Coordinates of C-alpha atoms in Angstrom, one line a residue:
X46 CA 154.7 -11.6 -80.2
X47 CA 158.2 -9.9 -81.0
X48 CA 159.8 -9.8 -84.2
X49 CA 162.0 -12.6 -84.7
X50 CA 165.6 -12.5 -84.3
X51 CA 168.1 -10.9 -86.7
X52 CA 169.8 -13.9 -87.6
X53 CA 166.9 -15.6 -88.6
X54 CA 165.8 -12.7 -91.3
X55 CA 169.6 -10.9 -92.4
X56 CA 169.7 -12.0 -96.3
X57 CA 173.1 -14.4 -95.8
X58 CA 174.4 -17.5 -97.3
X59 CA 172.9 -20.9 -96.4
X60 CA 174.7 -22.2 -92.8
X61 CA 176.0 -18.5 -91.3
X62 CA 174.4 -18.5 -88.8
X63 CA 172.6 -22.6 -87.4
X64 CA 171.6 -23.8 -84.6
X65 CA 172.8 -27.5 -83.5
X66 CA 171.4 -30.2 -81.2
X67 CA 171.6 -34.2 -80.5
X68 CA 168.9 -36.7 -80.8
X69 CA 169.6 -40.4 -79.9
X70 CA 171.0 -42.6 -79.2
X71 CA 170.6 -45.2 -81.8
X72 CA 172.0 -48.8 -81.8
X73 CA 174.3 -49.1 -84.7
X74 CA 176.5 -52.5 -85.5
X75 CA 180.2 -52.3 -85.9
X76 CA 180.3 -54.4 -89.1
X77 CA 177.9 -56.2 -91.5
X78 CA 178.1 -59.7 -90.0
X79 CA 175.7 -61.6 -88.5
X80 CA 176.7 -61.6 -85.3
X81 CA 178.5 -58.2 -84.6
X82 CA 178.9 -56.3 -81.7
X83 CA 176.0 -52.8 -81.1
X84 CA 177.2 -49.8 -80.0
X85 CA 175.6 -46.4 -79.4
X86 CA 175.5 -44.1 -82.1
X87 CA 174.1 -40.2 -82.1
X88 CA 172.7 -37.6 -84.3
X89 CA 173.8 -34.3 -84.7
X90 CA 171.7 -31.8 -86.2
X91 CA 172.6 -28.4 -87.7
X92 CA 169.8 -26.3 -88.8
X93 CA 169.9 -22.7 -90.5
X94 CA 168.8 -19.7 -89.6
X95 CA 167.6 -18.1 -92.6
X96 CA 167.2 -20.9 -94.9
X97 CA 165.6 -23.3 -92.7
X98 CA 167.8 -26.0 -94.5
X99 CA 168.6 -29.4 -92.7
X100 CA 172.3 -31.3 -92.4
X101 CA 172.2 -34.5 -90.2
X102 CA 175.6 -35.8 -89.0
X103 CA 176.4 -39.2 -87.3
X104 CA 178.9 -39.3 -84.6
X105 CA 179.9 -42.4 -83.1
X106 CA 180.1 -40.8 -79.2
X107 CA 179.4 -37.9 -77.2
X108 CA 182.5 -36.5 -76.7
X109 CA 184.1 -33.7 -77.9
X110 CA 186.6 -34.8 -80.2
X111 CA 183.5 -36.8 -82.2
X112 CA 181.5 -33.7 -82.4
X113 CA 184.2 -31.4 -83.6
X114 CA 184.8 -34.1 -86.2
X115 CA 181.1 -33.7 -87.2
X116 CA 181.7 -30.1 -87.3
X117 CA 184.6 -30.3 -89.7
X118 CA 182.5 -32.0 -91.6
X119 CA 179.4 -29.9 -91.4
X120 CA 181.7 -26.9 -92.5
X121 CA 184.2 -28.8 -95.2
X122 CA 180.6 -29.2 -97.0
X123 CA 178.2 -26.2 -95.8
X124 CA 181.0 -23.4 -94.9
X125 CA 182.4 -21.6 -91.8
X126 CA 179.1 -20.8 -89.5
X127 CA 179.4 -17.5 -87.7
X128 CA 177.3 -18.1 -85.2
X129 CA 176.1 -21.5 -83.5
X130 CA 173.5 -21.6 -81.3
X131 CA 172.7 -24.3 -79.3
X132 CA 171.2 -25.6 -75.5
X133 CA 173.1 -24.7 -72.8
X134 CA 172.7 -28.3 -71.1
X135 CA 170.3 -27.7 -68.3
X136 CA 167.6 -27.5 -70.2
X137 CA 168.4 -31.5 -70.9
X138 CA 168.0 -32.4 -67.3
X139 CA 164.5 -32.1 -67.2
X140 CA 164.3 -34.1 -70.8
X141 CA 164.5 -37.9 -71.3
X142 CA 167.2 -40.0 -69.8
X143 CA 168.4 -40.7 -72.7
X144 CA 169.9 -37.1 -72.6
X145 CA 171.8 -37.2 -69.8
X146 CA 174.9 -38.0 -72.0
X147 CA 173.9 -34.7 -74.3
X148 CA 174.0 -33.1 -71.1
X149 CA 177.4 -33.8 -69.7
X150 CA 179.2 -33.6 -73.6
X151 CA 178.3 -30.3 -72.9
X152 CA 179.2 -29.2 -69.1
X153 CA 182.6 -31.2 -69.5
X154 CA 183.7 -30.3 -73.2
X155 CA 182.5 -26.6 -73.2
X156 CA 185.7 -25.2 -73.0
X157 CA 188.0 -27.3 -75.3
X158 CA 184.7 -26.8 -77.9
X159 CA 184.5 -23.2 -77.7
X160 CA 188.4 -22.7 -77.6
X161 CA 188.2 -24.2 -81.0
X162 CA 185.6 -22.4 -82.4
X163 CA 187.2 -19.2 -81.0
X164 CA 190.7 -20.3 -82.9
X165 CA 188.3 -20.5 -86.3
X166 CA 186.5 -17.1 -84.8
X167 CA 182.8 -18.7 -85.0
X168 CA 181.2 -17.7 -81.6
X169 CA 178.7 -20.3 -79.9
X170 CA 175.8 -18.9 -78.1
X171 CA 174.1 -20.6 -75.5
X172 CA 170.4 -20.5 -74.3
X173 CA 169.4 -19.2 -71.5
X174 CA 169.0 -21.6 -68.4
X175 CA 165.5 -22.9 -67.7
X176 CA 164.6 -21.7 -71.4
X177 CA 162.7 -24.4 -72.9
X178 CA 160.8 -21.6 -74.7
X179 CA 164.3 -21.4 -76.9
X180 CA 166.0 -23.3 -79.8
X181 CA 162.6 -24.7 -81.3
X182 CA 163.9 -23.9 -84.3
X183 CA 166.1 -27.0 -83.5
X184 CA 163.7 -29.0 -81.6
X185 CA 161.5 -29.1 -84.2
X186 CA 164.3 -30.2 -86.7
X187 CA 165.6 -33.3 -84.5
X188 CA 161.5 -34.0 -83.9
X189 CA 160.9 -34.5 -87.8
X190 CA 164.2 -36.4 -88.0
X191 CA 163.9 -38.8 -84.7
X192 CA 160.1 -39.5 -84.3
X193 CA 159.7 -41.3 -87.6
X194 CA 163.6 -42.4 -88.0
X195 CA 163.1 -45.1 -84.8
X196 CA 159.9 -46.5 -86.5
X197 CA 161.5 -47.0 -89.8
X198 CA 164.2 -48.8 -88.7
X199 CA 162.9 -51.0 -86.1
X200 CA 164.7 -53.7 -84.5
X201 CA 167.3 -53.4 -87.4
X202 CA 170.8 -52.7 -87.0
X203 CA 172.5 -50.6 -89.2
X204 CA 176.6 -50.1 -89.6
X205 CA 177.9 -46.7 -89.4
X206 CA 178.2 -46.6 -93.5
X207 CA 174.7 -47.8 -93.9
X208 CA 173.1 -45.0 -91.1
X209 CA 174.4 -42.2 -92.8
X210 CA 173.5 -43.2 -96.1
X211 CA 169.9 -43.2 -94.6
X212 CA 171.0 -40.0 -92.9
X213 CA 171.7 -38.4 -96.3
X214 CA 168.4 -39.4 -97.7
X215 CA 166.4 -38.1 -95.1
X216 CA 168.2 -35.1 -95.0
X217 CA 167.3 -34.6 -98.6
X218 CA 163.4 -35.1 -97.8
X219 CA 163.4 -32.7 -95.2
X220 CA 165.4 -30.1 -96.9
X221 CA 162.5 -30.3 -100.2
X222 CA 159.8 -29.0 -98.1
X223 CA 158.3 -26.1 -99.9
X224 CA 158.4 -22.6 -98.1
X225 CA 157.3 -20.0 -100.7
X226 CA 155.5 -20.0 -104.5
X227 CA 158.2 -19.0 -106.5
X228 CA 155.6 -16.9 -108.9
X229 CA 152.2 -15.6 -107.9
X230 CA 150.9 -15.8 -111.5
X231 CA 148.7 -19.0 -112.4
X232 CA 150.1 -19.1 -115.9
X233 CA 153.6 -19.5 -114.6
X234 CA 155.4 -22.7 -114.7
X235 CA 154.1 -24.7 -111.4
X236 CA 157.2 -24.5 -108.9
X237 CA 158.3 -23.8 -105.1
X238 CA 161.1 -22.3 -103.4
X239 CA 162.7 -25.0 -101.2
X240 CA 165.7 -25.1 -98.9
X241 CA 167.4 -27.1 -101.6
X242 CA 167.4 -24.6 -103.8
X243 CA 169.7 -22.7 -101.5
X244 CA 172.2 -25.7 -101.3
X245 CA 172.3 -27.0 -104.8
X246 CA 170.1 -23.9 -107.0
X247 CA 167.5 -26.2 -107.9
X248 CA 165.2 -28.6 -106.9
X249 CA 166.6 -31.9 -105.3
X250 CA 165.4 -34.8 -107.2
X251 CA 165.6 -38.4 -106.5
X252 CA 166.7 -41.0 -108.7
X253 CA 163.7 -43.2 -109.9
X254 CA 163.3 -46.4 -108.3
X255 CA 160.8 -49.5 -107.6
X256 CA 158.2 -48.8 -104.8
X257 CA 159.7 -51.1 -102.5
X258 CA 158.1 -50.0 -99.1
X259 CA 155.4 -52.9 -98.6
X260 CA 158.3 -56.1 -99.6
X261 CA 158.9 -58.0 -96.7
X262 CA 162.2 -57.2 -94.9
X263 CA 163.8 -61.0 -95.9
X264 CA 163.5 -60.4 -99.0
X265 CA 165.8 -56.9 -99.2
X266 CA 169.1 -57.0 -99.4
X267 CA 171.2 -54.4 -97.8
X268 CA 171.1 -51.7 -100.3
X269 CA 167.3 -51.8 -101.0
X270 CA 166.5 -52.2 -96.9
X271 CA 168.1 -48.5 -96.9
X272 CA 166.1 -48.1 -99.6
X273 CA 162.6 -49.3 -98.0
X274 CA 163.7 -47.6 -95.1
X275 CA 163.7 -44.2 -97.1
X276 CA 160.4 -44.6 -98.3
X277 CA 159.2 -45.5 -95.5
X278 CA 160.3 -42.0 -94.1
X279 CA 159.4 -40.7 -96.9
X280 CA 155.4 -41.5 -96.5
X281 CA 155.4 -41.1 -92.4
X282 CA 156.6 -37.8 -92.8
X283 CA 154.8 -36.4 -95.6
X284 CA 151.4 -37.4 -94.2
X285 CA 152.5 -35.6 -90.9
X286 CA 153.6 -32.8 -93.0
X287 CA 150.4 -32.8 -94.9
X288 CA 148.4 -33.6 -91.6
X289 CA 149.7 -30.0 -90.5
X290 CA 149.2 -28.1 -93.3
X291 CA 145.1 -29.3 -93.3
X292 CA 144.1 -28.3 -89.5
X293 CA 140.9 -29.2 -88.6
X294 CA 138.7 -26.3 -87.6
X295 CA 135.4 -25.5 -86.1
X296 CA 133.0 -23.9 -88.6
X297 CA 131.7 -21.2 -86.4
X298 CA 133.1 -18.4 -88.9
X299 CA 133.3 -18.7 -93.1
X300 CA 137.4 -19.7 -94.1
X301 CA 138.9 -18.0 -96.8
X302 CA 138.1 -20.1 -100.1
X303 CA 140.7 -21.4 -102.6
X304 CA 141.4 -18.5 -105.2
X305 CA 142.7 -18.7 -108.5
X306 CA 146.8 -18.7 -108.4
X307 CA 147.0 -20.7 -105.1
X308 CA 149.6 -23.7 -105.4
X309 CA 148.2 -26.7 -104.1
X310 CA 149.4 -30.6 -103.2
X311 CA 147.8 -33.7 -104.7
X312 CA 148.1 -36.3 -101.9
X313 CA 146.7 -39.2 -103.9
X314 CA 149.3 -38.7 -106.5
X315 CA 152.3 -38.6 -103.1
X316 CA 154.1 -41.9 -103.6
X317 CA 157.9 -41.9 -104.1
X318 CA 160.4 -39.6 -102.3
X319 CA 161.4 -36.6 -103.0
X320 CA 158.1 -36.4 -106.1
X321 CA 155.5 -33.9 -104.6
X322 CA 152.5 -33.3 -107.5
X323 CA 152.4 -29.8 -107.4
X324 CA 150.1 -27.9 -109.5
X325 CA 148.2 -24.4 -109.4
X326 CA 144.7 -23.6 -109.3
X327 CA 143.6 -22.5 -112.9
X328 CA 139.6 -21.7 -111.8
X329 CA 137.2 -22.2 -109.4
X330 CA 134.1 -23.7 -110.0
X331 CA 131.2 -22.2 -107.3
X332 CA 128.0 -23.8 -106.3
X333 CA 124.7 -22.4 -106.1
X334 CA 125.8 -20.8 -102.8
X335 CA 128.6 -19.3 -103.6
X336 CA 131.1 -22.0 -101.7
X337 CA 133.8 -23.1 -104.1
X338 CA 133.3 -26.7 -103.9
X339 CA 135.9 -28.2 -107.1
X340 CA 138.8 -26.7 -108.9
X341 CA 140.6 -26.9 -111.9
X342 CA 144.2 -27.6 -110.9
X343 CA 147.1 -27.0 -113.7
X344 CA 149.7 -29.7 -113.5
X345 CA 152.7 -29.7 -115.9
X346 CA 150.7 -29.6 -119.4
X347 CA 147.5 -31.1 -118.1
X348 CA 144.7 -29.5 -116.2
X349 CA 142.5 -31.6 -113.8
X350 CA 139.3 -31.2 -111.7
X351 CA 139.5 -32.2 -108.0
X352 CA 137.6 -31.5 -105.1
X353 CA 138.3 -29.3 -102.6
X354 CA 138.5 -32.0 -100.1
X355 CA 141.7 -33.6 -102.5
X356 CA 143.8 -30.9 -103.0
X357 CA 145.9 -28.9 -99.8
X358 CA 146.6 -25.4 -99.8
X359 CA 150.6 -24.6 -99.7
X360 CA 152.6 -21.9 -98.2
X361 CA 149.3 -19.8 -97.0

């Protein structure tokens, strides 16, 4: 495998260098009345390079003056990208039908988009044709955004003002996925690098609120069926995530063992968004055999014992 590219490991700020894609369309409602008109809304992704930090942007249409709004946006908030990389618009032809419109934004806008860019000198790099081996950097961030944002909304509309509230949120889930162990010794405070701490310093941190994700949707107002909405994401996507970081493997050789130090999830303690129990192995307790079989797991100020089989291993 080669080495990856050199925007993807130059130490830069967050957003120099992202890659951009669409994902949609989704049936949005012009106002909050009952019987309001649906129209077609989209979902416009930009993804960094070295930071691997989400921003999700909801444009109305597909053509170019809605996207370059989205990118004034993107930029008023995240800064002047250098480089954008994105599909070249082939590669959607073989995709869904629900593409097609991605598809011709791009062959019939390309011009007046990159003439623009050129005027703010950011350069926008296309992928190769008949490349689907490129831009899963991308693809994967429009996967976790899409595949579970369809099943928690349903058959409900949303205005423009209440999808991107719900856009916001999810973008905050997404972008407090840990990536590294900020400190490889056990007696160290129990915390993760995240892209969030790129974007804000810190941790991102939800506001507390009432587990509402079970409460039948007639019984929600507005506000708390975003809310529901946003858990709901919030648990479809973190048992993917966890689903992914626990493969299931043949035991035809012995796998490494948790060691002392190793920062570990506990997924029965996963319930509102944003709050991942964390916590750091403090020993291991062997069996007869030699197989570590339970762990003491530090937590904050308390230390716990837990099966192997109810704790997963982070950023190996």
């Amino acid at each position: 495998m080669a080495d990856l590219p050199t925007a993807r490991v130059a130490k830069e700020r967050p957003f120099l260098n992202v890659g951009v894609d669409f994902g949609g369309p989704f049936l949005i409602k012009e106002s909050s009345r009952r019987n309001a008109r649906s129209q077609k809304a989209y979902l416009c992704l930009f993804i960094c390079f070295t930071t691997k930090a989400i921003h999700l942007e909801l444009v109305s249409d597909l053509s170019s003056a809605a996207f370059l709004a989205a990118l004034d946006r993107f930029i008023g908030r995240r800064g002047l990208p250098r480089c954008i990389y994105s599909d070249n618009g082939t590669n959607f032809t073989a995709s869904a039908r629900e593409l097609s419109e991605v598809y011709t934004l791009l062959q019939e806008n390309c011009t007046e988009i990159s003439d623009t860019l050129a005027q703010r000198q950011v350069k926008w790099i296309f992928n190769p044709p008949a490349a689907s081996n490129f831009g899963g950097l991308w693809e994967s961030g429009i996967k976790s955004a899409k595949h579970h944002l369809r099943r928690v909304i349903g058959a409900q509309l949303l205005t423009f003002e209440e999808f991107t509230t719900l856009l916001c949120k999810i973008e905050a889930i997404l972008n407090s996925r840990p990536l590294i162990d900020l400190s490889p010794d056990p007696s160290d405070n129990v915390d993760y690098l995240s892209p969030g701490h790129f974007l804000i310093g810190t941790s991102l941190l939800h506001a507390p609120e009432e587990d509402i994700s079970e409460t039948p949707l007639n019984r929600l107002s507005r506000w708390r069926l975003l809310q529901r909405a946003a858990q709901c994401f919030w648990k479809l996507w973190s048992t993917s995530y966890l689903q992914s970081l626990t493969p299931r493997n043949k035991w035809f050789n012995n796998s490494s063992t948790l060691k002392v130090g190793d920062l570990v999830l506990l997924p029965q303690l996963h319930r509102l968004p944003l709050h991942r129990p964390i916590g750091k192995i403090e020993s291991v307790h062997p069996g007869k055999d030699n197989v570590v079989r339970v762990v003491s797991v530090k937590t904050g100020n308390s230390l716990i014992a837990r099966p192997i089989n109810k704790v997963i291993p982070l950023l190996q």
